[in-house]
mmCIF file with all atom_site columns, C-alpha atoms and ligand atoms in Angstrom:
data_model
loop_
_atom_site.group_PDB
_atom_site.id
_atom_site.type_symbol
_atom_site.label_atom_id
_atom_site.label_alt_id
_atom_site.label_comp_id
_atom_site.label_asym_id
_atom_site.label_entity_id
_atom_site.label_seq_id
_atom_site.pdbx_PDB_ins_code
_atom_site.Cartn_x
_atom_site.Cartn_y
_atom_site.Cartn_z
_atom_site.occupancy
_atom_site.B_iso_or_equiv
_atom_site.pdbx_formal_charge
_atom_site.auth_seq_id
_atom_site.auth_comp_id
_atom_site.auth_asym_id
_atom_site.auth_atom_id
_atom_site.pdbx_PDB_model_num
ATOM   1   C  CA  . MET E 1 1   ? 89.112  110.843 137.715 1.00 43.00 ? 1   MET E CA  1
ATOM   2   C  CA  . ALA E 1 2   ? 92.476  108.787 136.658 1.00 57.00 ? 2   ALA E CA  1
ATOM   3   C  CA  . CYS E 1 3   ? 94.614  109.819 134.198 1.00 70.00 ? 3   CYS E CA  1
ATOM   4   C  CA  . LYS E 1 4   ? 93.702  107.670 130.502 1.00 92.00 ? 4   LYS E CA  1
ATOM   5   C  CA  . ARG E 1 5   ? 96.978  105.877 129.092 1.00 97.00 ? 5   ARG E CA  1
ATOM   6   C  CA  . GLY E 1 6   ? 98.047  107.493 125.830 1.00 98.00 ? 6   GLY E CA  1
ATOM   7   C  CA  . ALA E 1 7   ? 98.537  104.545 122.555 1.00 98.00 ? 7   ALA E CA  1
ATOM   8   C  CA  . LEU E 1 8   ? 101.903 102.957 121.709 1.00 98.00 ? 8   LEU E CA  1
ATOM   9   C  CA  . ILE E 1 9   ? 101.942 103.975 118.146 1.00 98.00 ? 9   ILE E CA  1
ATOM   10  C  CA  . VAL E 1 10  ? 104.960 102.797 115.768 1.00 98.00 ? 10  VAL E CA  1
ATOM   11  C  CA  . LEU E 1 11  ? 106.014 102.877 112.176 1.00 98.00 ? 11  LEU E CA  1
ATOM   12  C  CA  . GLU E 1 12  ? 107.559 100.661 110.442 1.00 98.00 ? 12  GLU E CA  1
ATOM   13  C  CA  . GLY E 1 13  ? 108.733 99.987  107.074 1.00 91.00 ? 13  GLY E CA  1
ATOM   14  C  CA  . VAL E 1 14  ? 112.546 99.668  105.084 1.00 82.00 ? 14  VAL E CA  1
ATOM   15  C  CA  . ASP E 1 15  ? 114.395 102.334 104.442 1.00 83.00 ? 15  ASP E CA  1
ATOM   16  C  CA  . ARG E 1 16  ? 113.424 105.432 101.956 1.00 87.00 ? 16  ARG E CA  1
ATOM   17  C  CA  . ALA E 1 17  ? 108.950 104.111 102.602 1.00 92.00 ? 17  ALA E CA  1
ATOM   18  C  CA  . GLY E 1 18  ? 108.826 107.925 104.468 1.00 94.00 ? 18  GLY E CA  1
ATOM   19  C  CA  . LYS E 1 19  ? 108.704 106.459 108.292 1.00 95.00 ? 19  LYS E CA  1
ATOM   20  C  CA  . THR E 1 20  ? 110.511 109.609 110.142 1.00 95.00 ? 20  THR E CA  1
ATOM   21  C  CA  . THR E 1 21  ? 108.574 112.205 107.201 1.00 96.00 ? 21  THR E CA  1
ATOM   22  C  CA  . GLN E 1 22  ? 105.279 110.770 108.641 1.00 98.00 ? 22  GLN E CA  1
ATOM   23  C  CA  . CYS E 1 23  ? 106.296 110.255 112.690 1.00 98.00 ? 23  CYS E CA  1
ATOM   24  C  CA  . LYS E 1 24  ? 107.069 113.860 112.793 1.00 98.00 ? 24  LYS E CA  1
ATOM   25  C  CA  . LYS E 1 25  ? 103.627 114.525 110.466 1.00 98.00 ? 25  LYS E CA  1
ATOM   26  C  CA  . LEU E 1 26  ? 101.561 112.516 112.706 1.00 98.00 ? 26  LEU E CA  1
ATOM   27  C  CA  . PHE E 1 27  ? 103.186 113.763 115.814 1.00 98.00 ? 27  PHE E CA  1
ATOM   28  C  CA  . GLU E 1 28  ? 102.534 117.720 115.082 1.00 98.00 ? 28  GLU E CA  1
ATOM   29  C  CA  . ALA E 1 29  ? 98.753  116.880 113.635 1.00 98.00 ? 29  ALA E CA  1
ATOM   30  C  CA  . LEU E 1 30  ? 97.886  114.946 117.356 1.00 98.00 ? 30  LEU E CA  1
ATOM   31  C  CA  . GLN E 1 31  ? 99.752  118.070 118.855 1.00 97.00 ? 31  GLN E CA  1
ATOM   32  C  CA  . ARG E 1 32  ? 97.516  120.197 117.113 1.00 97.00 ? 32  ARG E CA  1
ATOM   33  C  CA  . SER E 1 33  ? 94.213  118.426 117.823 1.00 95.00 ? 33  SER E CA  1
ATOM   34  C  CA  . GLY E 1 34  ? 95.070  118.876 121.701 1.00 95.00 ? 34  GLY E CA  1
ATOM   35  C  CA  . LYS E 1 35  ? 96.626  115.369 122.209 1.00 97.00 ? 35  LYS E CA  1
ATOM   36  C  CA  . PRO E 1 36  ? 99.289  115.032 124.411 1.00 98.00 ? 36  PRO E CA  1
ATOM   37  C  CA  . ALA E 1 37  ? 102.340 113.018 122.413 1.00 98.00 ? 37  ALA E CA  1
ATOM   38  C  CA  . GLU E 1 38  ? 105.774 112.985 121.727 1.00 98.00 ? 38  GLU E CA  1
ATOM   39  C  CA  . MET E 1 39  ? 107.682 111.154 119.116 1.00 98.00 ? 39  MET E CA  1
ATOM   40  C  CA  . MET E 1 40  ? 110.807 108.671 119.707 1.00 98.00 ? 40  MET E CA  1
ATOM   41  C  CA  . ARG E 1 41  ? 112.935 106.645 117.462 1.00 98.00 ? 41  ARG E CA  1
ATOM   42  C  CA  . PHE E 1 42  ? 114.756 103.255 117.368 1.00 98.00 ? 42  PHE E CA  1
ATOM   43  C  CA  . PRO E 1 43  ? 117.948 103.018 117.565 1.00 98.00 ? 43  PRO E CA  1
ATOM   44  C  CA  . ASP E 1 44  ? 118.034 106.099 119.918 1.00 98.00 ? 44  ASP E CA  1
ATOM   45  C  CA  . ARG E 1 45  ? 122.023 106.957 118.969 1.00 98.00 ? 45  ARG E CA  1
ATOM   46  C  CA  . THR E 1 46  ? 122.644 109.649 121.795 1.00 98.00 ? 46  THR E CA  1
ATOM   47  C  CA  . THR E 1 47  ? 122.445 106.551 124.577 1.00 98.00 ? 47  THR E CA  1
ATOM   48  C  CA  . THR E 1 48  ? 125.764 104.935 125.635 1.00 98.00 ? 48  THR E CA  1
ATOM   49  C  CA  . ILE E 1 49  ? 124.574 101.772 123.957 1.00 98.00 ? 49  ILE E CA  1
ATOM   50  C  CA  . GLY E 1 50  ? 123.011 104.125 121.116 1.00 98.00 ? 50  GLY E CA  1
ATOM   51  C  CA  . LYS E 1 51  ? 126.717 105.358 119.666 1.00 98.00 ? 51  LYS E CA  1
ATOM   52  C  CA  . LEU E 1 52  ? 128.117 101.856 119.473 1.00 98.00 ? 52  LEU E CA  1
ATOM   53  C  CA  . ILE E 1 53  ? 125.245 101.042 117.358 1.00 98.00 ? 53  ILE E CA  1
ATOM   54  C  CA  . SER E 1 54  ? 125.466 104.567 115.301 1.00 98.00 ? 54  SER E CA  1
ATOM   55  C  CA  . ALA E 1 55  ? 129.390 103.454 114.859 1.00 98.00 ? 55  ALA E CA  1
ATOM   56  C  CA  . TYR E 1 56  ? 128.455 100.363 113.900 1.00 98.00 ? 56  TYR E CA  1
ATOM   57  C  CA  . LEU E 1 57  ? 125.905 101.422 111.186 1.00 97.00 ? 57  LEU E CA  1
ATOM   58  C  CA  . GLU E 1 58  ? 128.456 104.351 110.175 1.00 97.00 ? 58  GLU E CA  1
ATOM   59  C  CA  . ASN E 1 59  ? 130.897 101.288 109.179 1.00 97.00 ? 59  ASN E CA  1
ATOM   60  C  CA  . LYS E 1 60  ? 133.005 102.787 111.697 1.00 98.00 ? 60  LYS E CA  1
ATOM   61  C  CA  . SER E 1 61  ? 133.438 99.392  113.771 1.00 98.00 ? 61  SER E CA  1
ATOM   62  C  CA  . ASP E 1 62  ? 132.826 95.798  113.349 1.00 98.00 ? 62  ASP E CA  1
ATOM   63  C  CA  . LEU E 1 63  ? 130.118 93.801  115.599 1.00 98.00 ? 63  LEU E CA  1
ATOM   64  C  CA  . GLU E 1 64  ? 129.742 90.574  115.430 1.00 98.00 ? 64  GLU E CA  1
ATOM   65  C  CA  . ASP E 1 65  ? 125.736 89.998  114.226 1.00 98.00 ? 65  ASP E CA  1
ATOM   66  C  CA  . HIS E 1 66  ? 124.315 88.199  117.504 1.00 98.00 ? 66  HIS E CA  1
ATOM   67  C  CA  . THR E 1 67  ? 126.040 90.928  119.658 1.00 98.00 ? 67  THR E CA  1
ATOM   68  C  CA  . VAL E 1 68  ? 124.837 94.165  117.406 1.00 98.00 ? 68  VAL E CA  1
ATOM   69  C  CA  . HIS E 1 69  ? 121.322 92.185  117.663 1.00 98.00 ? 69  HIS E CA  1
ATOM   70  C  CA  . LEU E 1 70  ? 121.678 92.281  121.383 1.00 99.00 ? 70  LEU E CA  1
ATOM   71  C  CA  . LEU E 1 71  ? 122.427 96.348  121.457 1.00 99.00 ? 71  LEU E CA  1
ATOM   72  C  CA  . PHE E 1 72  ? 119.825 97.214  119.194 1.00 98.00 ? 72  PHE E CA  1
ATOM   73  C  CA  . SER E 1 73  ? 117.508 95.328  121.801 1.00 99.00 ? 73  SER E CA  1
ATOM   74  C  CA  . ALA E 1 74  ? 119.016 96.567  124.901 1.00 99.00 ? 74  ALA E CA  1
ATOM   75  C  CA  . ASN E 1 75  ? 118.816 100.102 122.992 1.00 99.00 ? 75  ASN E CA  1
ATOM   76  C  CA  . ARG E 1 76  ? 115.099 99.622  123.293 1.00 99.00 ? 76  ARG E CA  1
ATOM   77  C  CA  . TRP E 1 77  ? 114.644 98.139  127.206 1.00 99.00 ? 77  TRP E CA  1
ATOM   78  C  CA  . GLU E 1 78  ? 116.822 100.924 128.281 1.00 98.00 ? 78  GLU E CA  1
ATOM   79  C  CA  . MET E 1 79  ? 113.822 102.811 126.902 1.00 98.00 ? 79  MET E CA  1
ATOM   80  C  CA  . VAL E 1 80  ? 111.147 101.179 128.539 1.00 98.00 ? 80  VAL E CA  1
ATOM   81  C  CA  . PRO E 1 81  ? 111.070 103.005 131.707 1.00 98.00 ? 81  PRO E CA  1
ATOM   82  C  CA  . LEU E 1 82  ? 110.532 106.426 130.601 1.00 98.00 ? 82  LEU E CA  1
ATOM   83  C  CA  . MET E 1 83  ? 108.114 105.094 127.924 1.00 98.00 ? 83  MET E CA  1
ATOM   84  C  CA  . LYS E 1 84  ? 105.782 103.230 130.750 1.00 98.00 ? 84  LYS E CA  1
ATOM   85  C  CA  . LYS E 1 85  ? 105.832 106.601 132.463 1.00 98.00 ? 85  LYS E CA  1
ATOM   86  C  CA  . LYS E 1 86  ? 104.704 108.588 129.545 1.00 98.00 ? 86  LYS E CA  1
ATOM   87  C  CA  . LEU E 1 87  ? 101.819 105.838 128.205 1.00 98.00 ? 87  LEU E CA  1
ATOM   88  C  CA  . GLU E 1 88  ? 100.808 106.071 132.175 1.00 97.00 ? 88  GLU E CA  1
ATOM   89  C  CA  . GLN E 1 89  ? 100.758 110.047 132.224 1.00 97.00 ? 89  GLN E CA  1
ATOM   90  C  CA  . GLY E 1 90  ? 98.804  109.761 129.113 1.00 97.00 ? 90  GLY E CA  1
ATOM   91  C  CA  . THR E 1 91  ? 100.956 110.625 126.143 1.00 98.00 ? 91  THR E CA  1
ATOM   92  C  CA  . THR E 1 92  ? 100.641 108.978 123.283 1.00 98.00 ? 92  THR E CA  1
ATOM   93  C  CA  . LEU E 1 93  ? 104.295 107.946 121.673 1.00 98.00 ? 93  LEU E CA  1
ATOM   94  C  CA  . VAL E 1 94  ? 104.614 107.884 118.116 1.00 98.00 ? 94  VAL E CA  1
ATOM   95  C  CA  . VAL E 1 95  ? 107.984 105.133 117.664 1.00 98.00 ? 95  VAL E CA  1
ATOM   96  C  CA  . ASP E 1 96  ? 109.910 105.003 114.395 1.00 98.00 ? 96  ASP E CA  1
ATOM   97  C  CA  . ARG E 1 97  ? 110.951 101.757 114.452 1.00 98.00 ? 97  ARG E CA  1
ATOM   98  C  CA  . TYR E 1 98  ? 110.529 99.333  116.858 1.00 98.00 ? 98  TYR E CA  1
ATOM   99  C  CA  . ALA E 1 99  ? 111.508 95.562  117.738 1.00 98.00 ? 99  ALA E CA  1
ATOM   100 C  CA  . PHE E 1 100 ? 110.167 94.173  114.552 1.00 98.00 ? 100 PHE E CA  1
ATOM   101 C  CA  . SER E 1 101 ? 112.644 96.226  112.455 1.00 98.00 ? 101 SER E CA  1
ATOM   102 C  CA  . GLY E 1 102 ? 115.212 94.057  115.015 1.00 98.00 ? 102 GLY E CA  1
ATOM   103 C  CA  . VAL E 1 103 ? 113.680 90.810  113.945 1.00 98.00 ? 103 VAL E CA  1
ATOM   104 C  CA  . ALA E 1 104 ? 113.493 91.795  110.058 1.00 97.00 ? 104 ALA E CA  1
ATOM   105 C  CA  . PHE E 1 105 ? 116.688 93.582  109.814 1.00 97.00 ? 105 PHE E CA  1
ATOM   106 C  CA  . THR E 1 106 ? 119.113 90.286  111.945 1.00 98.00 ? 106 THR E CA  1
ATOM   107 C  CA  . SER E 1 107 ? 117.196 87.350  110.456 1.00 98.00 ? 107 SER E CA  1
ATOM   108 C  CA  . ALA E 1 108 ? 117.501 88.884  107.000 1.00 98.00 ? 108 ALA E CA  1
ATOM   109 C  CA  . LYS E 1 109 ? 121.055 87.396  107.616 1.00 98.00 ? 109 LYS E CA  1
ATOM   110 C  CA  . PRO E 1 110 ? 122.231 84.682  107.048 1.00 97.00 ? 110 PRO E CA  1
ATOM   111 C  CA  . GLY E 1 111 ? 121.938 81.567  110.256 1.00 97.00 ? 111 GLY E CA  1
ATOM   112 C  CA  . PHE E 1 112 ? 119.302 83.359  112.098 1.00 98.00 ? 112 PHE E CA  1
ATOM   113 C  CA  . CYS E 1 113 ? 115.849 81.775  112.534 1.00 95.00 ? 113 CYS E CA  1
ATOM   114 C  CA  . LEU E 1 114 ? 112.565 84.031  113.668 1.00 95.00 ? 114 LEU E CA  1
ATOM   115 C  CA  . ASP E 1 115 ? 112.683 82.973  117.211 1.00 96.00 ? 115 ASP E CA  1
ATOM   116 C  CA  . TRP E 1 116 ? 116.081 83.529  118.018 1.00 98.00 ? 116 TRP E CA  1
ATOM   117 C  CA  . CYS E 1 117 ? 115.358 87.343  116.834 1.00 98.00 ? 117 CYS E CA  1
ATOM   118 C  CA  . LYS E 1 118 ? 112.624 87.651  118.693 1.00 98.00 ? 118 LYS E CA  1
ATOM   119 C  CA  . SER E 1 119 ? 113.756 86.500  122.441 1.00 98.00 ? 119 SER E CA  1
ATOM   120 C  CA  . PRO E 1 120 ? 115.664 89.632  123.457 1.00 98.00 ? 120 PRO E CA  1
ATOM   121 C  CA  . ASP E 1 121 ? 112.839 91.806  122.401 1.00 98.00 ? 121 ASP E CA  1
ATOM   122 C  CA  . VAL E 1 122 ? 109.959 89.399  124.873 1.00 98.00 ? 122 VAL E CA  1
ATOM   123 C  CA  . GLY E 1 123 ? 108.337 91.819  127.267 1.00 98.00 ? 123 GLY E CA  1
ATOM   124 C  CA  . LEU E 1 124 ? 108.577 94.970  125.846 1.00 98.00 ? 124 LEU E CA  1
ATOM   125 C  CA  . PRO E 1 125 ? 105.685 97.133  125.466 1.00 98.00 ? 125 PRO E CA  1
ATOM   126 C  CA  . GLN E 1 126 ? 103.487 95.533  122.996 1.00 98.00 ? 126 GLN E CA  1
ATOM   127 C  CA  . PRO E 1 127 ? 102.335 98.891  120.694 1.00 98.00 ? 127 PRO E CA  1
ATOM   128 C  CA  . ASP E 1 128 ? 98.888  99.050  120.285 1.00 98.00 ? 128 ASP E CA  1
ATOM   129 C  CA  . LEU E 1 129 ? 99.286  99.713  116.806 1.00 98.00 ? 129 LEU E CA  1
ATOM   130 C  CA  . VAL E 1 130 ? 101.849 98.944  114.110 1.00 98.00 ? 130 VAL E CA  1
ATOM   131 C  CA  . MET E 1 131 ? 101.547 100.442 110.770 1.00 98.00 ? 131 MET E CA  1
ATOM   132 C  CA  . PHE E 1 132 ? 103.595 99.013  107.890 1.00 98.00 ? 132 PHE E CA  1
ATOM   133 C  CA  . LEU E 1 133 ? 104.416 101.402 105.343 1.00 97.00 ? 133 LEU E CA  1
ATOM   134 C  CA  . GLN E 1 134 ? 104.083 99.603  102.340 1.00 95.00 ? 134 GLN E CA  1
ATOM   135 C  CA  . LEU E 1 135 ? 106.751 100.686 99.391  1.00 93.00 ? 135 LEU E CA  1
ATOM   136 C  CA  . SER E 1 136 ? 107.938 98.072  96.864  1.00 86.00 ? 136 SER E CA  1
ATOM   137 C  CA  . PRO E 1 137 ? 111.695 97.964  95.838  1.00 75.00 ? 137 PRO E CA  1
ATOM   138 C  CA  . SER E 1 138 ? 111.358 99.529  92.612  1.00 79.00 ? 138 SER E CA  1
ATOM   139 C  CA  . GLU E 1 139 ? 109.134 102.299 93.857  1.00 86.00 ? 139 GLU E CA  1
ATOM   140 C  CA  . ALA E 1 140 ? 112.058 102.577 96.836  1.00 82.00 ? 140 ALA E CA  1
ATOM   141 C  CA  . ALA E 1 141 ? 114.475 102.476 93.984  1.00 77.00 ? 141 ALA E CA  1
ATOM   142 C  CA  . LEU E 1 142 ? 112.831 106.060 92.381  1.00 83.00 ? 142 LEU E CA  1
ATOM   143 C  CA  . ARG E 1 143 ? 113.098 107.808 95.334  1.00 85.00 ? 143 ARG E CA  1
ATOM   144 C  CA  . GLY E 1 144 ? 116.720 108.119 94.950  1.00 79.00 ? 144 GLY E CA  1
ATOM   145 C  CA  . GLN E 1 145 ? 119.868 106.640 96.271  1.00 77.00 ? 145 GLN E CA  1
ATOM   146 C  CA  . PHE E 1 146 ? 120.679 105.048 99.240  1.00 79.00 ? 146 PHE E CA  1
ATOM   147 C  CA  . GLY E 1 147 ? 122.915 106.511 101.662 1.00 81.00 ? 147 GLY E CA  1
ATOM   148 C  CA  . GLU E 1 148 ? 126.310 104.716 102.802 1.00 84.00 ? 148 GLU E CA  1
ATOM   149 C  CA  . GLU E 1 149 ? 124.934 103.310 106.098 1.00 91.00 ? 149 GLU E CA  1
ATOM   150 C  CA  . ARG E 1 150 ? 125.890 99.333  106.776 1.00 93.00 ? 150 ARG E CA  1
ATOM   151 C  CA  . TYR E 1 151 ? 121.823 97.766  105.261 1.00 92.00 ? 151 TYR E CA  1
ATOM   152 C  CA  . GLU E 1 152 ? 121.487 100.584 102.330 1.00 89.00 ? 152 GLU E CA  1
ATOM   153 C  CA  . LYS E 1 153 ? 121.773 98.239  99.703  1.00 87.00 ? 153 LYS E CA  1
ATOM   154 C  CA  . SER E 1 154 ? 119.005 96.472  97.405  1.00 85.00 ? 154 SER E CA  1
ATOM   155 C  CA  . ASP E 1 155 ? 119.497 93.021  97.703  1.00 90.00 ? 155 ASP E CA  1
ATOM   156 C  CA  . PHE E 1 156 ? 119.667 93.299  101.718 1.00 92.00 ? 156 PHE E CA  1
ATOM   157 C  CA  . GLN E 1 157 ? 116.428 95.960  101.674 1.00 91.00 ? 157 GLN E CA  1
ATOM   158 C  CA  . ARG E 1 158 ? 114.493 93.123  99.634  1.00 92.00 ? 158 ARG E CA  1
ATOM   159 C  CA  . ALA E 1 159 ? 115.332 90.797  102.570 1.00 95.00 ? 159 ALA E CA  1
ATOM   160 C  CA  . VAL E 1 160 ? 113.935 92.676  104.914 1.00 94.00 ? 160 VAL E CA  1
ATOM   161 C  CA  . GLN E 1 161 ? 111.036 93.324  103.384 1.00 94.00 ? 161 GLN E CA  1
ATOM   162 C  CA  . ASN E 1 162 ? 110.343 89.822  102.562 1.00 95.00 ? 162 ASN E CA  1
ATOM   163 C  CA  . LYS E 1 163 ? 111.086 89.030  106.910 1.00 97.00 ? 163 LYS E CA  1
ATOM   164 C  CA  . PHE E 1 164 ? 108.274 91.899  107.188 1.00 97.00 ? 164 PHE E CA  1
ATOM   165 C  CA  . GLN E 1 165 ? 105.825 90.057  105.510 1.00 96.00 ? 165 GLN E CA  1
ATOM   166 C  CA  . GLN E 1 166 ? 106.500 87.238  107.120 1.00 97.00 ? 166 GLN E CA  1
ATOM   167 C  CA  . LEU E 1 167 ? 106.107 89.022  110.863 1.00 97.00 ? 167 LEU E CA  1
ATOM   168 C  CA  . MET E 1 168 ? 102.551 90.687  109.618 1.00 97.00 ? 168 MET E CA  1
ATOM   169 C  CA  . LYS E 1 169 ? 101.331 87.270  109.945 1.00 97.00 ? 169 LYS E CA  1
ATOM   170 C  CA  . ASP E 1 170 ? 101.546 87.162  113.433 1.00 94.00 ? 170 ASP E CA  1
ATOM   171 C  CA  . ARG E 1 171 ? 97.959  87.924  114.402 1.00 92.00 ? 171 ARG E CA  1
ATOM   172 C  CA  . SER E 1 172 ? 99.101  88.817  118.253 1.00 94.00 ? 172 SER E CA  1
ATOM   173 C  CA  . VAL E 1 173 ? 100.195 92.513  116.994 1.00 96.00 ? 173 VAL E CA  1
ATOM   174 C  CA  . HIS E 1 174 ? 98.123  95.247  115.461 1.00 97.00 ? 174 HIS E CA  1
ATOM   175 C  CA  . TRP E 1 175 ? 99.302  95.957  112.290 1.00 98.00 ? 175 TRP E CA  1
ATOM   176 C  CA  . GLN E 1 176 ? 97.787  97.835  109.801 1.00 98.00 ? 176 GLN E CA  1
ATOM   177 C  CA  . VAL E 1 177 ? 99.569  97.825  105.915 1.00 98.00 ? 177 VAL E CA  1
ATOM   178 C  CA  . ILE E 1 178 ? 99.654  101.624 104.420 1.00 98.00 ? 178 ILE E CA  1
ATOM   179 C  CA  . ASP E 1 179 ? 100.328 102.173 100.838 1.00 97.00 ? 179 ASP E CA  1
ATOM   180 C  CA  . ALA E 1 180 ? 103.409 104.002 100.964 1.00 96.00 ? 180 ALA E CA  1
ATOM   181 C  CA  . SER E 1 181 ? 103.504 104.554 96.916  1.00 95.00 ? 181 SER E CA  1
ATOM   182 C  CA  . GLN E 1 182 ? 100.339 107.601 98.106  1.00 96.00 ? 182 GLN E CA  1
ATOM   183 C  CA  . SER E 1 183 ? 101.019 111.478 98.542  1.00 96.00 ? 183 SER E CA  1
ATOM   184 C  CA  . VAL E 1 184 ? 102.640 112.170 101.535 1.00 97.00 ? 184 VAL E CA  1
ATOM   185 C  CA  . GLU E 1 185 ? 99.488  114.003 102.786 1.00 98.00 ? 185 GLU E CA  1
ATOM   186 C  CA  . ASP E 1 186 ? 97.241  110.617 101.709 1.00 98.00 ? 186 ASP E CA  1
ATOM   187 C  CA  . VAL E 1 187 ? 99.413  108.607 103.644 1.00 98.00 ? 187 VAL E CA  1
ATOM   188 C  CA  . HIS E 1 188 ? 99.240  111.180 106.257 1.00 98.00 ? 188 HIS E CA  1
ATOM   189 C  CA  . LYS E 1 189 ? 95.409  111.345 106.495 1.00 98.00 ? 189 LYS E CA  1
ATOM   190 C  CA  . ASP E 1 190 ? 95.280  107.333 106.519 1.00 98.00 ? 190 ASP E CA  1
ATOM   191 C  CA  . ILE E 1 191 ? 97.986  107.363 109.117 1.00 98.00 ? 191 ILE E CA  1
ATOM   192 C  CA  . MET E 1 192 ? 95.828  109.497 111.185 1.00 98.00 ? 192 MET E CA  1
ATOM   193 C  CA  . THR E 1 193 ? 92.683  107.926 110.963 1.00 98.00 ? 193 THR E CA  1
ATOM   194 C  CA  . HIS E 1 194 ? 94.286  104.603 112.354 1.00 98.00 ? 194 HIS E CA  1
ATOM   195 C  CA  . SER E 1 195 ? 96.049  106.642 115.062 1.00 98.00 ? 195 SER E CA  1
ATOM   196 C  CA  . LEU E 1 196 ? 93.197  108.131 116.159 1.00 98.00 ? 196 LEU E CA  1
ATOM   197 C  CA  . ASN E 1 197 ? 91.577  104.757 116.155 1.00 98.00 ? 197 ASN E CA  1
ATOM   198 C  CA  . ALA E 1 198 ? 93.965  103.121 118.354 1.00 98.00 ? 198 ALA E CA  1
ATOM   199 C  CA  . ILE E 1 199 ? 94.245  106.562 121.092 1.00 98.00 ? 199 ILE E CA  1
ATOM   200 C  CA  . ASN E 1 200 ? 90.512  105.614 121.972 1.00 97.00 ? 200 ASN E CA  1
ATOM   201 C  CA  . CYS E 1 201 ? 90.977  101.748 122.402 1.00 96.00 ? 201 CYS E CA  1
ATOM   202 C  CA  . ALA E 1 202 ? 93.786  102.004 124.105 1.00 97.00 ? 202 ALA E CA  1
ATOM   203 C  CA  . GLN E 1 203 ? 92.274  104.469 126.753 1.00 94.00 ? 203 GLN E CA  1
ATOM   204 C  CA  . ASN E 1 204 ? 90.487  101.639 127.895 1.00 90.00 ? 204 ASN E CA  1
ATOM   205 C  CA  . GLN E 1 205 ? 92.627  98.993  127.976 1.00 94.00 ? 205 GLN E CA  1
ATOM   206 C  CA  . ALA E 1 206 ? 95.780  97.761  130.172 1.00 96.00 ? 206 ALA E CA  1
ATOM   207 C  CA  . LEU E 1 207 ? 98.960  97.704  128.147 1.00 97.00 ? 207 LEU E CA  1
ATOM   208 C  CA  . ALA E 1 208 ? 100.210 94.317  126.957 1.00 97.00 ? 208 ALA E CA  1
ATOM   209 C  CA  . GLU E 1 209 ? 103.622 92.888  126.619 1.00 97.00 ? 209 GLU E CA  1
ATOM   210 C  CA  . LEU E 1 210 ? 105.378 91.571  123.374 1.00 97.00 ? 210 LEU E CA  1
HETATM 211 P  P1  . DGP O 2 .   ? 117.170 104.210 110.929 1.00 65.58 ? 301 DGP O P1  1
HETATM 212 O  O1  . DGP O 2 .   ? 117.904 105.406 112.050 1.00 65.58 ? 301 DGP O O1  1
HETATM 213 O  O2  . DGP O 2 .   ? 115.858 104.338 110.811 1.00 65.58 ? 301 DGP O O2  1
HETATM 214 O  O3  . DGP O 2 .   ? 117.850 104.773 109.173 1.00 65.58 ? 301 DGP O O3  1
HETATM 215 O  O4  . DGP O 2 .   ? 117.607 102.866 111.109 1.00 65.58 ? 301 DGP O O4  1
HETATM 216 C  C1  . DGP O 2 .   ? 119.193 102.506 111.529 1.00 65.58 ? 301 DGP O C1  1
HETATM 217 C  C2  . DGP O 2 .   ? 119.194 101.589 110.263 1.00 65.58 ? 301 DGP O C2  1
HETATM 218 O  O5  . DGP O 2 .   ? 119.184 100.331 111.516 1.00 65.58 ? 301 DGP O O5  1
HETATM 219 C  C3  . DGP O 2 .   ? 117.886 101.004 109.240 1.00 65.58 ? 301 DGP O C3  1
HETATM 220 O  O6  . DGP O 2 .   ? 118.649 100.634 108.132 1.00 65.58 ? 301 DGP O O6  1
HETATM 221 C  C4  . DGP O 2 .   ? 117.475 100.260 110.480 1.00 65.58 ? 301 DGP O C4  1
HETATM 222 C  C5  . DGP O 2 .   ? 118.135 99.262  111.047 1.00 65.58 ? 301 DGP O C5  1
HETATM 223 N  N1  . DGP O 2 .   ? 117.850 99.123  112.074 1.00 65.58 ? 301 DGP O N1  1
HETATM 224 C  C6  . DGP O 2 .   ? 116.788 99.392  112.902 1.00 65.58 ? 301 DGP O C6  1
HETATM 225 N  N2  . DGP O 2 .   ? 116.378 98.645  114.289 1.00 65.58 ? 301 DGP O N2  1
HETATM 226 C  C7  . DGP O 2 .   ? 117.310 97.767  113.989 1.00 65.58 ? 301 DGP O C7  1
HETATM 227 C  C8  . DGP O 2 .   ? 117.785 96.476  114.748 1.00 65.58 ? 301 DGP O C8  1
HETATM 228 O  O7  . DGP O 2 .   ? 117.000 96.189  115.693 1.00 65.58 ? 301 DGP O O7  1
HETATM 229 N  N3  . DGP O 2 .   ? 118.396 95.337  114.587 1.00 65.58 ? 301 DGP O N3  1
HETATM 230 C  C9  . DGP O 2 .   ? 119.188 95.504  113.391 1.00 65.58 ? 301 DGP O C9  1
HETATM 231 N  N4  . DGP O 2 .   ? 120.032 94.525  112.920 1.00 65.58 ? 301 DGP O N4  1
HETATM 232 N  N5  . DGP O 2 .   ? 119.128 96.640  112.410 1.00 65.58 ? 301 DGP O N5  1
HETATM 233 C  C10 . DGP O 2 .   ? 118.240 97.476  112.902 1.00 65.58 ? 301 DGP O C10 1
HETATM 234 NA NA1 . NA  O 3 .   ? 118.582 104.642 107.559 1.00 65.58 ? 302 NA  O NA1 1
HETATM 235 NA NA1 . NA  O 3 .   ? 114.282 106.981 108.473 1.00 65.58 ? 303 NA  O NA1 1
#
């Protein structure tokens, strides 16, 4: 019997919504239930391109806004061969941020339209499920101070949140809004339910492209 493909599952949301915690919990739960799974995150700061991005985010370097947008996209593209290989082998990928963060963060800057922002990511593997961890800016503020990185400012995060709301109107993407104000365990339960459905559906579908 041919090996059934894994699902491409993405978690998105503004900073402090709990994406990284939930990716880890989902990955661990899938492993426990015997489903082959791996975690990935974007930006992947370990590659040559990722190191340029990391220095930019840490305010150690300045890059022109279009340039950095293309670097974030290139950082996703450089992982595509590995992602396709894993998915074809039957491994489900749990991904912390993807092209939607790319579009939301850049288009929140002045002078960028959604279409320009989307174009470099056209053709990337299409996620089987994108869960948006929804948390209001006021609830996010209760979770403590932002760090020191470039985008971690409330006004900018509010603009990013608005861009995500716009992106979620795109019906060609399988969006699922998750109430991230619930307890960590309740958020995890929701995410697990949607993920198991996505894994079942993905088995019988070809991998599509953004
Ligand atoms: P994280 O490592 O998940 O904290 O993400 C780093 C920061 O980079 C975070 O503020 C979100 C932002 N970011 C993630 N992906 C992209 C992207 O593709 N483009 C831009 N401009 N920003 C991004
Ligand atoms: Na961050
Ligand atoms: Na995170």
